[in-house]
């Protein structure tokens, strides 16, 4: 007999025993074989409107909470559990290549579109834990906005989109507001309904642990525990019926939520858990450790292709299991329906588990495991500081800033070899992290540097995307590579360099500002130069002038005047080309090696490129950060950012007039209604990251350059933020009236830029 291990997977099993206490909570609905459901549903409703709840993604775990909530308020709920092929439905109406669960979620929404009056699409940014909140993945944060914006579903005015806030008074007030079109409920009615549903949900999850305790103690042979995301494992439409494969082999199967443990039980990986900012990834690693320490319990990690958080978690999952010399099984599911191929792997894994369980401790082969807890460095000392390059102009100037302060800093240039070899360590994460790691290894070996004398600068991030994990993955690549590379330390720095000194922060801003203006002037003049190559020579001269300036050998104002004078001497041909704006991922956008020399390609095909320098992007991010701080109630942070914006404006004032002599335009005005812009894309202020920043940047560019003919999005392969933006492209075109082309750079030699030619040559 196999134990039913979850809310929705019960339909995969022939479970005979159920929770006997409070039978109404675990009332078996035979026709659906669910062991986790609601009963006593009201027969009368306060409204004739119906609310659809997608049975997918986060709702695979919390759907029961919201069903209970709406039932308490006497609102009729329609579930999408009846959809047969959600992935297939989702692929029909999406343009970007998401992971299968996200595609399935959109398929569920599509199924509900003509069956419910309203569709409930809550936005989960992070967990409710007020002391240690963890984020949900980047896709999860945006998928509700994406689904609500799909024109073919005709959901305008029919979606209930609300950020699920940790603060009780905020979530209650927001729910009262968004539910007004459906039902007029008082603040306290909504408050008590929500908290009753929340209590029901938490109590029910606690009862799941009783199943594990009862059934595992009865087991005299091996059992397995499924690790992974609830929307992958608990839905038979997603899990390829893998639980059934274990049932057929008479193996008891449990889910990670059924494991019972205290915080002290995971003490040995607390440092590791502190590095992972994702909720489910942290839960998976905790459960992996418990399984590793539990005799007779073996983990089966089920993940989906293109799951960014899992691609990082898998490395440390393996290390945890290896540290306990325990076998495991990892199954990566794709979007196809067939379960063919999994049977053989499951059977082989069960044999491995049984052999391990029956072996004596002496028979278990010891492994030389890699460290589980990553160690970062906060002290450079006398070490050489290597800085990965995503923009050879700006980062070179940053190098000069640090050299002047006494730090032996060196920019590590990107090479074609690193782009080719880097993806060999990729397990599904966005490829820049692999390429950065490879470029660092190549640089250390080519220059014959001693690894123990090297520290690598990687900036820290709090975004929901993969960037937060870059330093830890790079460290893991060094450790796996060997050859003493494990001795290279990672310096976890601040993007503004404020952890060095206030002076370096100011100088770093000027480095990005001067570098950005240098690139902008090049884009403005080069398409019209009389003698080909003149502008590039001036850029190289100017870069050297600015480099010496940041080394402390020149005056900034005189250097700017000198550079502007050099650009004025370039002879040009009068004319006006079509303007094409480049936006997107920071590592690709201004990286000539990674983007296959995109700017030059556009210019050679008759265009003039408009770029948004990093110093300009900082203004966008700073301005919206004020709004987010006010939304979150952190008013001190809002004031700090406001002061920063004023400070930046003051710093630029003395130099912008000189650059304008070449650019012939005033600075871009970033002071507009951010909330209004985001609302047009169904995006909330709380949703941060590159995707929301892109929407604001494009709005500012369109307002400043009314002649823009084309938006070009640059992104690396598997970039979650880029994929979200790509899905928004249709709405961006509709909103701005400007077509958008996405260029996805995957590290191969295939020329991605050629996709632009039809738009540049034939679009009118």
XYZ file of C-alpha atoms in Angstrom:
764
model
C 0.000 0.000 0.000
C 1.282 3.439 -0.915
C 0.475 6.380 1.277
C -1.290 9.295 -0.363
C 1.240 12.036 0.178
C -0.355 15.265 -0.852
C -3.354 17.409 -1.548
C -3.866 16.462 -5.175
C -1.765 13.340 -5.667
C -4.237 11.257 -3.712
C -5.956 10.434 -6.982
C -2.852 8.452 -7.988
C -3.178 5.962 -5.143
C -5.437 3.285 -3.714
C -5.173 4.608 -0.181
C -7.367 2.837 2.351
C -6.653 4.790 5.484
C -7.352 8.457 6.018
C -7.262 10.859 8.892
C -10.121 9.753 11.129
C -10.203 12.835 13.346
C -12.209 15.740 11.934
C -13.437 13.712 9.001
C -15.027 16.810 7.479
C -11.542 18.245 6.915
C -10.284 15.146 5.121
C -13.538 14.138 3.474
C -12.850 11.776 0.578
C -14.479 12.960 -2.625
C -14.586 9.622 -4.386
C -15.064 10.811 -7.925
C -11.864 12.865 -7.725
C -10.001 10.732 -5.167
C -8.832 13.794 -3.284
C -7.760 13.438 0.287
C -7.480 17.150 0.877
C -10.688 18.974 0.198
C -13.494 21.040 1.655
C -16.890 19.966 2.858
C -20.093 21.638 3.936
C -19.969 24.010 0.965
C -22.786 26.564 1.280
C -25.669 25.918 -1.111
C -26.705 29.563 -1.232
C -24.451 32.350 -2.360
C -24.506 36.072 -1.707
C -23.830 36.761 -5.371
C -24.585 35.089 -8.663
C -21.033 35.840 -9.850
C -18.554 32.982 -9.947
C -14.815 33.037 -9.278
C -12.455 30.710 -11.118
C -9.386 29.403 -9.310
C -6.625 27.806 -11.408
C -5.593 24.417 -10.025
C -1.945 24.974 -10.853
C 1.335 26.540 -9.810
C 1.216 27.964 -6.257
C -2.467 27.029 -6.070
C -1.566 23.369 -6.033
C -0.570 24.092 -2.446
C -2.725 27.069 -1.483
C -5.767 26.566 -3.673
C -7.563 24.987 -0.740
C -6.939 28.151 1.303
C -8.640 30.389 -1.243
C -11.490 27.969 -1.867
C -12.162 27.965 1.857
C -11.913 31.780 1.931
C -14.448 32.303 -0.844
C -16.757 29.620 0.493
C -16.759 31.388 3.863
C -17.792 34.592 2.095
C -20.458 32.579 0.263
C -19.013 33.125 -3.206
C -19.245 30.262 -5.682
C -15.898 28.867 -6.824
C -15.153 27.107 -10.108
C -11.971 25.038 -10.145
C -9.954 24.252 -13.271
C -9.282 20.705 -12.119
C -11.244 19.521 -15.150
C -8.710 20.720 -17.708
C -7.127 17.717 -19.404
C -4.100 19.129 -21.240
C -3.139 22.419 -19.566
C 0.359 22.553 -21.059
C -1.006 22.112 -24.560
C -3.621 24.805 -23.904
C -1.002 27.155 -22.500
C 1.372 26.756 -25.433
C -1.381 27.817 -27.819
C -1.546 31.305 -26.334
C 1.999 32.025 -25.117
C 4.864 33.256 -27.244
C 7.752 32.784 -24.795
C 9.288 29.455 -23.766
C 8.400 29.035 -20.099
C 8.921 26.058 -17.847
C 6.078 23.536 -18.080
C 4.324 24.549 -14.802
C 3.993 28.177 -15.904
C 2.695 27.136 -19.327
C 0.230 24.833 -17.566
C -0.916 27.655 -15.264
C -1.767 29.801 -18.273
C -3.553 26.789 -19.751
C -5.678 26.570 -16.589
C -6.536 30.267 -16.856
C -7.481 29.765 -20.508
C -9.801 26.898 -19.553
C -11.523 29.069 -16.952
C -11.862 32.116 -19.214
C -15.287 31.222 -20.620
C -16.557 29.385 -17.532
C -16.149 31.917 -14.699
C -17.226 35.527 -14.346
C -13.947 36.415 -12.621
C -10.604 34.642 -12.281
C -8.630 34.910 -9.062
C -4.926 35.493 -9.799
C -3.102 36.358 -6.574
C 0.526 37.456 -6.817
C 2.913 35.794 -4.380
C 6.155 37.731 -3.921
C 7.422 36.072 -0.748
C 6.352 33.847 2.124
C 4.330 35.041 5.110
C 7.239 34.463 7.496
C 7.814 37.932 8.932
C 11.155 37.045 10.497
C 12.733 35.299 7.524
C 10.652 35.827 4.377
C 11.703 33.808 1.329
C 10.883 34.713 -2.225
C 8.958 32.712 -4.782
C 10.538 32.272 -8.187
C 10.597 35.054 -10.763
C 8.032 33.350 -13.019
C 5.638 32.903 -10.100
C 5.851 36.609 -9.320
C 4.791 37.598 -12.840
C 2.652 34.773 -14.207
C -0.647 36.244 -12.944
C 0.103 39.548 -14.687
C 1.041 37.723 -17.875
C -2.095 35.569 -17.881
C -4.364 38.556 -17.255
C -2.801 40.419 -20.192
C -3.367 37.772 -22.871
C -5.730 39.462 -25.323
C -7.231 36.284 -26.767
C -8.676 35.384 -23.344
C -10.711 38.628 -23.129
C -10.117 38.996 -19.394
C -10.177 42.783 -19.222
C -12.046 43.729 -16.040
C -12.535 40.068 -15.126
C -9.396 39.286 -13.169
C -8.809 39.682 -9.454
C -5.106 40.432 -9.181
C -3.742 41.158 -5.762
C -0.344 40.951 -4.118
C -0.554 38.674 -1.084
C 1.116 40.865 1.505
C 2.588 39.671 4.817
C 0.832 42.468 6.693
C -2.673 41.483 7.823
C -4.220 44.930 7.558
C -2.829 45.398 4.024
C -3.994 42.057 2.644
C -7.452 42.528 4.173
C -7.853 46.069 2.841
C -6.669 45.007 -0.594
C -9.030 42.025 -0.707
C -11.981 44.217 0.284
C -11.092 46.601 -2.547
C -10.583 44.035 -5.307
C -13.706 42.066 -4.342
C -16.003 45.101 -4.531
C -17.263 44.302 -8.066
C -18.356 40.843 -6.876
C -19.467 41.093 -3.296
C -19.713 43.892 -0.765
C -18.121 42.533 2.370
C -16.971 44.481 5.371
C -13.323 44.704 6.368
C -13.861 42.396 9.341
C -15.842 39.835 7.356
C -12.947 39.538 4.921
C -10.405 39.575 7.754
C -12.033 36.692 9.622
C -12.689 34.714 6.430
C -9.054 35.016 5.425
C -7.699 34.053 8.828
C -10.123 31.166 9.189
C -8.992 29.879 5.798
C -5.362 30.402 6.760
C -5.837 28.456 9.988
C -7.623 25.675 8.126
C -4.768 25.508 5.633
C -2.041 25.414 8.299
C -3.851 22.843 10.443
C -4.412 20.625 7.430
C -0.732 20.758 6.518
C 0.155 19.772 10.060
C -2.101 16.735 9.765
C -0.121 15.590 6.747
C 2.847 15.075 9.066
C 0.775 12.610 11.094
C 0.411 10.440 7.992
C 4.189 10.230 7.596
C 4.762 9.512 11.266
C 2.150 6.776 11.325
C 3.026 5.086 8.055
C 6.818 5.380 8.106
C 7.009 3.744 11.536
C 5.102 0.771 10.132
C 7.532 0.322 7.241
C 10.131 -2.414 7.405
C 11.709 -1.660 4.044
C 12.629 1.459 2.099
C 10.392 4.443 1.451
C 10.859 7.444 -0.802
C 10.132 11.109 -0.242
C 9.406 13.361 -3.192
C 11.251 16.671 -3.124
C 10.163 19.502 -5.361
C 7.534 22.110 -5.985
C 3.934 21.309 -5.131
C 2.697 22.392 -8.545
C 5.053 19.865 -10.162
C 4.606 16.907 -7.827
C 1.055 17.161 -6.517
C -0.694 17.409 -9.887
C -0.984 14.169 -11.916
C -1.163 16.311 -15.039
C 2.374 17.470 -14.307
C 4.093 14.604 -12.484
C 3.915 12.076 -15.357
C 2.312 9.662 -12.851
C 5.752 8.992 -11.401
C 4.212 8.325 -7.938
C 2.299 5.459 -9.548
C 5.578 3.919 -10.713
C 6.669 3.620 -7.086
C 3.234 2.315 -6.117
C 3.604 -0.477 -8.677
C 6.890 -1.430 -7.026
C 5.192 -1.530 -3.589
C 7.231 1.417 -2.320
C 5.652 3.871 0.086
C 5.907 7.444 -1.151
C 5.706 10.660 0.851
C 5.967 14.355 0.024
C 8.421 16.778 1.647
C 5.645 18.661 3.484
C 4.939 15.504 5.465
C 8.383 15.464 7.086
C 8.420 16.706 10.655
C 11.541 18.395 12.014
C 12.731 21.303 14.113
C 15.030 24.152 13.111
C 17.831 22.562 15.129
C 17.626 19.447 12.931
C 18.904 21.465 9.945
C 21.512 23.435 11.862
C 24.398 22.056 9.817
C 23.117 23.747 6.631
C 21.794 26.992 8.147
C 24.529 28.941 6.348
C 23.486 27.361 3.050
C 19.796 28.035 3.667
C 20.639 31.645 4.422
C 22.123 31.984 0.944
C 19.041 30.641 -0.836
C 16.425 33.382 -1.112
C 13.807 31.083 -2.690
C 11.153 29.422 -0.521
C 10.798 26.101 -2.313
C 14.529 25.688 -2.968
C 15.193 26.159 0.750
C 12.429 23.706 1.655
C 13.864 21.141 -0.757
C 17.341 21.396 0.752
C 15.985 21.143 4.298
C 14.007 18.047 3.371
C 17.026 16.581 1.590
C 19.056 16.816 4.784
C 16.298 15.165 6.842
C 16.011 12.366 4.265
C 19.783 11.947 4.234
C 19.785 11.459 8.014
C 16.731 9.187 8.118
C 17.490 5.495 7.749
C 15.343 3.850 5.093
C 14.118 7.108 3.531
C 15.440 8.023 0.070
C 14.827 11.289 -1.779
C 13.465 11.605 -5.304
C 13.994 15.151 -6.546
C 11.445 15.995 -9.258
C 12.059 19.186 -11.173
C 10.989 20.797 -14.432
C 13.149 21.730 -17.374
C 13.986 25.478 -17.314
C 13.366 25.804 -13.565
C 16.012 28.385 -12.625
C 15.873 27.995 -8.819
C 16.100 24.203 -9.055
C 19.083 24.457 -11.400
C 20.992 26.105 -8.533
C 19.519 23.938 -5.765
C 20.419 20.640 -7.475
C 24.158 21.252 -7.011
C 23.791 21.622 -3.239
C 21.217 18.832 -3.036
C 23.868 16.495 -4.455
C 26.449 17.749 -1.988
C 24.141 17.156 0.962
C 23.395 13.610 -0.159
C 27.056 12.871 -0.902
C 28.031 14.101 2.554
C 25.870 11.282 3.970
C 26.850 8.750 1.290
C 23.228 8.212 0.402
C 21.835 7.464 -3.066
C 19.149 9.635 -4.611
C 17.190 10.087 -7.810
C 16.743 13.314 -9.803
C 14.045 13.393 -12.473
C 13.753 16.415 -14.743
C 10.345 16.623 -16.382
C 9.751 18.243 -19.749
C 6.556 19.515 -21.341
C 5.721 16.233 -23.056
C 2.976 13.996 -21.723
C 4.728 10.657 -22.049
C 6.143 8.915 -18.982
C 8.190 6.546 -21.134
C 11.768 6.439 -19.944
C 11.051 7.197 -16.319
C 10.155 3.583 -15.483
C 13.688 2.323 -16.109
C 15.260 5.054 -14.028
C 12.799 4.525 -11.171
C 13.446 0.775 -11.152
C 17.211 1.315 -11.164
C 16.914 3.845 -8.337
C 14.818 1.493 -6.205
C 17.444 -1.246 -6.623
C 20.131 1.234 -5.609
C 18.099 2.294 -2.566
C 17.499 -1.322 -1.552
C 21.178 -2.223 -1.931
C 22.171 0.757 0.196
C 19.545 -0.081 2.826
C 20.717 -3.666 3.049
C 24.417 -2.873 3.125
C 26.494 -2.546 6.246
C 28.179 0.746 7.029
C 31.531 -0.769 6.026
C 30.202 -1.662 2.583
C 29.072 1.881 1.785
C 31.723 3.532 -0.394
C 32.886 6.819 1.026
C 32.960 9.863 -1.252
C 35.187 12.895 -0.995
C 32.379 15.391 -0.850
C 32.533 19.057 -1.752
C 31.644 21.602 0.955
C 27.919 22.062 1.563
C 27.985 25.553 3.057
C 29.445 28.167 0.664
C 31.867 30.639 2.208
C 31.993 34.216 0.944
C 34.691 36.781 1.654
C 34.287 40.292 3.056
C 37.977 41.153 3.243
C 40.132 41.488 0.136
C 43.364 42.208 1.961
C 46.347 42.013 -0.375
C 44.618 39.792 -2.908
C 44.081 40.594 -6.579
C 40.440 41.550 -7.141
C 39.029 40.227 -10.423
C 35.933 41.975 -11.807
C 33.810 40.139 -14.404
C 33.155 42.231 -17.506
C 29.699 42.961 -18.909
C 30.700 46.296 -20.460
C 34.336 46.775 -21.469
C 34.053 50.580 -21.159
C 32.376 50.937 -17.761
C 34.146 48.056 -16.032
C 37.529 49.282 -17.286
C 36.817 52.635 -15.648
C 35.698 50.876 -12.442
C 39.075 49.110 -12.508
C 40.794 52.509 -12.497
C 38.624 53.734 -9.605
C 39.640 50.752 -7.452
C 43.302 50.936 -8.478
C 43.434 54.541 -7.289
C 42.108 53.443 -3.893
C 44.946 50.944 -3.515
C 43.096 47.786 -4.595
C 44.811 45.584 -7.200
C 41.696 45.354 -9.368
C 41.626 43.803 -12.838
C 38.811 43.615 -15.355
C 38.388 40.088 -16.711
C 37.481 40.415 -20.402
C 34.933 38.102 -21.962
C 36.234 35.815 -24.719
C 34.647 33.639 -27.383
C 36.297 30.642 -25.735
C 34.543 31.355 -22.436
C 31.194 31.643 -24.237
C 31.766 28.279 -25.910
C 33.062 26.385 -22.860
C 31.078 28.054 -20.077
C 27.681 26.411 -20.744
C 29.220 22.978 -20.049
C 28.478 23.602 -16.352
C 24.922 24.746 -17.047
C 22.075 22.817 -15.407
C 19.264 25.128 -16.485
C 20.269 28.496 -15.030
C 20.755 31.601 -17.196
C 24.064 31.146 -19.000
C 25.922 34.354 -17.964
C 26.807 32.793 -14.599
C 28.505 29.851 -16.340
C 30.297 32.128 -18.805
C 31.490 34.415 -15.997
C 32.867 31.430 -14.066
C 34.640 30.115 -17.180
C 36.120 33.516 -18.066
C 37.534 33.804 -14.537
C 39.106 30.339 -14.688
C 40.601 31.093 -18.117
C 42.008 34.441 -16.938
C 43.630 32.928 -13.837
C 45.226 30.128 -15.853
C 46.341 32.276 -18.815
C 48.002 34.824 -16.521
C 49.440 32.065 -14.304
C 47.956 33.559 -11.136
C 47.975 31.747 -7.802
C 44.320 30.931 -6.892
C 44.882 31.570 -3.184
C 45.914 35.134 -4.067
C 42.704 35.826 -6.002
C 39.377 37.286 -4.891
C 36.466 37.638 -7.336
C 34.059 40.572 -7.018
C 30.407 39.566 -7.461
C 27.623 41.919 -6.447
C 24.837 40.948 -4.078
C 21.183 41.145 -5.134
C 17.818 40.729 -3.428
C 15.789 40.180 -6.600
C 13.737 37.014 -7.071
C 15.722 36.018 -10.170
C 18.929 33.982 -10.366
C 21.386 36.861 -9.805
C 21.279 36.376 -6.032
C 22.825 32.927 -6.488
C 25.620 33.946 -8.878
C 28.404 34.207 -6.251
C 27.552 30.836 -4.716
C 27.327 29.026 -8.030
C 30.604 30.549 -9.247
C 32.225 29.340 -6.031
C 30.787 25.852 -6.605
C 32.202 25.808 -10.162
C 35.652 26.642 -8.779
C 35.333 23.856 -6.190
C 34.226 21.286 -8.774
C 36.936 22.357 -11.241
C 39.748 21.599 -8.797
C 43.358 22.447 -9.710
C 43.452 24.667 -6.614
C 40.646 26.858 -8.003
C 38.693 26.053 -4.839
C 41.131 28.415 -3.105
C 39.797 31.402 -5.052
C 37.669 33.499 -2.709
C 34.452 35.301 -3.645
C 34.043 38.878 -2.462
C 30.333 39.566 -2.045
C 30.108 43.265 -2.846
C 27.526 45.986 -3.191
C 26.680 47.130 -6.710
C 27.310 50.753 -5.680
C 30.636 49.882 -3.989
C 29.407 51.554 -0.811
C 30.997 48.716 1.174
C 34.417 50.110 0.160
C 33.950 53.805 0.949
C 31.631 56.742 0.159
C 34.324 58.229 -2.081
C 34.558 55.059 -4.173
C 30.756 55.043 -4.477
C 30.810 58.536 -5.974
C 33.720 57.711 -8.270
C 32.014 54.478 -9.384
C 28.914 56.456 -10.334
C 31.051 58.838 -12.408
C 32.722 55.823 -14.053
C 29.343 54.469 -15.158
C 28.146 57.952 -16.130
C 31.208 58.850 -18.237
C 31.303 55.360 -19.737
C 27.632 55.504 -20.653
C 27.973 58.950 -22.231
C 30.990 57.747 -24.189
C 28.987 54.868 -25.625
C 26.008 57.142 -26.356
C 28.181 59.646 -28.223
C 29.668 56.801 -30.235
C 26.189 55.587 -31.214
C 25.197 59.147 -32.147
C 28.204 59.933 -34.377
C 29.477 56.637 -35.846
C 26.556 56.023 -38.284
C 27.267 59.378 -39.937
C 31.095 59.434 -39.958
C 32.751 60.206 -43.294
C 35.776 58.005 -42.724
C 34.887 54.582 -41.369
C 36.628 53.718 -38.133
C 37.251 57.302 -37.000
C 34.667 57.174 -34.198
C 36.046 53.902 -32.807
C 39.530 55.431 -32.641
C 38.140 58.431 -30.770
C 36.292 56.130 -28.360
C 39.530 54.279 -27.588
C 41.366 57.587 -27.078
C 38.563 58.866 -24.868
C 38.502 55.657 -22.821
C 42.203 56.099 -22.097
C 41.641 59.737 -21.104
C 38.854 58.786 -18.691
C 40.912 55.845 -17.383
C 43.774 58.175 -16.473
C 41.246 60.562 -14.963
C 39.925 57.933 -12.564
C 43.483 56.940 -11.735
C 43.779 60.497 -10.399
C 46.013 61.878 -13.158
C 43.538 64.291 -14.768
C 40.774 66.729 -13.835
C 37.269 65.415 -14.621
C 35.899 68.573 -16.204
C 38.957 69.099 -18.386
C 38.829 65.440 -19.427
C 35.186 65.716 -20.438
C 35.941 68.854 -22.467
C 38.868 67.088 -24.172
C 36.747 64.062 -25.068
C 33.916 66.219 -26.410
C 36.463 68.153 -28.475
C 37.734 64.886 -30.006
C 34.191 63.915 -31.007
C 33.571 67.367 -32.523
C 36.552 66.864 -34.824
C 34.956 63.766 -36.427
C 33.725 64.686 -39.905
C 30.183 63.514 -40.539
C 27.682 63.270 -43.380
C 24.337 65.031 -42.760
C 21.394 62.670 -42.477
C 18.917 60.982 -40.199
C 18.705 57.200 -39.901
C 15.930 55.161 -38.320
C 16.462 54.983 -34.563
C 16.477 51.566 -32.903
C 16.518 51.221 -29.112
C 18.302 48.350 -27.377
C 17.132 47.204 -23.949
C 17.229 44.076 -21.837
C 19.648 42.014 -19.779
C 22.596 43.959 -18.372
C 25.139 41.248 -19.157
C 24.163 41.129 -22.839
C 22.955 44.635 -23.705
C 26.336 46.432 -23.679
C 28.532 43.367 -24.139
C 29.856 43.287 -27.716
C 31.222 39.757 -27.411
C 28.045 38.290 -25.953
C 25.620 40.146 -28.262
C 27.626 39.437 -31.422
C 28.475 43.127 -31.879
C 24.814 44.108 -32.079
C 25.351 47.878 -32.268
C 27.684 47.579 -35.241
C 25.302 45.151 -36.947
C 22.427 47.635 -36.666
C 24.592 50.476 -37.937
C 25.855 48.439 -40.900
C 22.235 47.810 -41.855
C 21.222 51.448 -41.825
C 20.166 52.128 -38.245
C 21.154 54.437 -35.417
C 21.206 52.825 -31.988
C 19.662 54.380 -28.902
C 20.983 52.957 -25.645
C 20.081 53.491 -21.999
C 23.336 53.777 -20.020
C 23.528 52.117 -16.629
C 23.646 55.542 -14.976
C 20.235 56.285 -16.536
C 18.842 52.913 -15.489
C 19.886 53.658 -11.911
C 17.566 56.671 -11.990
C 14.642 54.525 -13.160
C 15.285 51.895 -10.510
C 15.819 54.526 -7.820
C 12.590 56.357 -8.628
C 10.432 53.238 -8.566
C 12.252 52.061 -5.444
C 10.824 55.133 -3.699
C 7.340 53.954 -4.691
C 8.077 50.407 -3.515
C 9.415 51.628 -0.187
C 6.281 53.704 0.360
C 4.130 50.701 -0.610
C 6.048 48.467 1.807
C 5.838 51.056 4.582
C 9.622 51.519 4.836
C 9.559 55.303 4.762
C 13.180 55.752 5.852
C 14.311 53.781 2.803
C 12.107 55.954 0.582
C 13.736 59.096 1.984
C 17.241 57.647 1.507
C 16.568 56.824 -2.135
C 15.041 60.269 -2.701
C 18.224 61.855 -1.396
C 20.263 59.574 -3.655
C 18.309 60.749 -6.725
C 18.948 64.386 -5.824
C 22.622 63.615 -5.259
C 22.950 61.978 -8.682
C 21.297 64.952 -10.381
C 23.773 67.290 -8.667
C 26.748 65.168 -9.734
C 25.667 65.140 -13.376
C 24.854 68.844 -13.595
C 28.429 69.989 -14.174
C 29.029 67.617 -17.085
C 25.765 66.983 -18.924
C 25.943 70.306 -20.808
C 29.241 69.260 -22.421
C 27.975 65.846 -23.516
C 24.858 67.552 -24.929
C 27.096 69.364 -27.426
C 27.482 66.007 -29.178
C 24.171 64.383 -28.350
C 22.103 67.525 -29.137
C 19.427 66.556 -26.664
C 18.495 67.247 -23.042
C 18.671 64.483 -20.395
C 15.831 61.948 -20.472
C 12.956 62.832 -18.166
C 12.267 59.874 -15.910
C 9.699 61.732 -13.802
C 6.398 60.204 -14.924
C 3.561 58.230 -13.358
C 5.179 54.824 -12.814
C 2.031 53.299 -11.355
C 0.001 54.237 -14.430
C 2.567 52.690 -16.783
C 2.719 49.445 -14.797
C -1.079 49.250 -14.521
C -1.351 49.141 -18.307
C 0.614 45.876 -18.149
C -1.292 44.496 -15.113
C 1.929 44.803 -13.079
C 1.957 45.905 -9.440
C 4.499 48.163 -7.744
C 5.685 45.268 -5.578
C 6.768 43.221 -8.605
C 10.388 44.169 -9.103
C 13.243 43.048 -11.306
C 14.300 43.619 -14.881
C 10.820 43.023 -16.356
C 9.109 45.942 -14.596
C 12.217 48.106 -15.100
C 12.060 47.391 -18.844
C 8.476 48.647 -19.045
C 9.460 51.946 -17.446
C 12.633 52.331 -19.498
C 10.723 51.797 -22.757
C 8.119 54.352 -21.701
C 10.863 56.923 -21.029
C 12.624 56.162 -24.319
C 9.417 56.486 -26.342
C 8.615 59.844 -24.758
C 12.151 61.144 -25.331
C 12.685 59.737 -28.830
C 9.376 59.993 -30.722
C 11.095 58.748 -33.899
C 11.998 55.310 -32.495
C 11.202 52.640 -35.106
C 12.084 49.436 -33.272
C 12.726 48.066 -29.777
C 15.346 45.305 -29.608
C 15.327 43.124 -26.481
C 18.582 41.330 -25.680
C 18.604 38.336 -23.375
C 20.786 35.317 -22.590
C 19.423 31.788 -22.791
C 17.289 30.671 -19.819
C 16.994 34.204 -18.408
C 13.726 34.219 -16.426
C 13.392 38.017 -16.473
C 14.039 38.071 -20.212
C 11.443 35.371 -20.860
C 8.825 37.306 -18.874
C 9.587 40.472 -20.861
C 9.451 38.497 -24.112
C 5.925 37.365 -23.247
C 5.011 41.020 -22.662
C 6.271 42.090 -26.090
C 2.870 41.891 -27.741
C 1.364 44.211 -25.153
C 4.409 46.503 -25.365
C 3.836 46.813 -29.119
C 0.156 47.552 -28.598
C 0.815 50.113 -25.860
C 3.718 51.954 -27.507
C 2.936 51.350 -31.182
C 6.545 50.208 -31.691
C 7.439 46.627 -32.720
C 9.670 44.560 -30.449
C 12.178 41.909 -31.517
C 13.774 39.568 -28.969
C 17.314 38.323 -29.556
C 18.123 35.268 -27.429
C 21.863 34.618 -27.182
C 22.530 30.986 -26.280
C 26.317 30.845 -26.535
C 26.364 29.232 -29.995
C 27.791 30.722 -33.197
C 24.339 31.131 -34.732
C 23.873 34.758 -35.792
C 20.942 35.976 -33.722
C 21.147 39.529 -35.018
C 19.996 38.561 -38.504
C 16.450 38.443 -37.154
C 16.469 42.242 -37.288
C 16.965 42.552 -41.047
C 13.304 42.149 -42.091
C 12.254 44.811 -39.577
C 14.977 47.210 -40.638
C 14.650 46.688 -44.388
C 10.941 46.199 -44.904
C 9.021 47.521 -41.895
C 7.240 50.823 -42.543
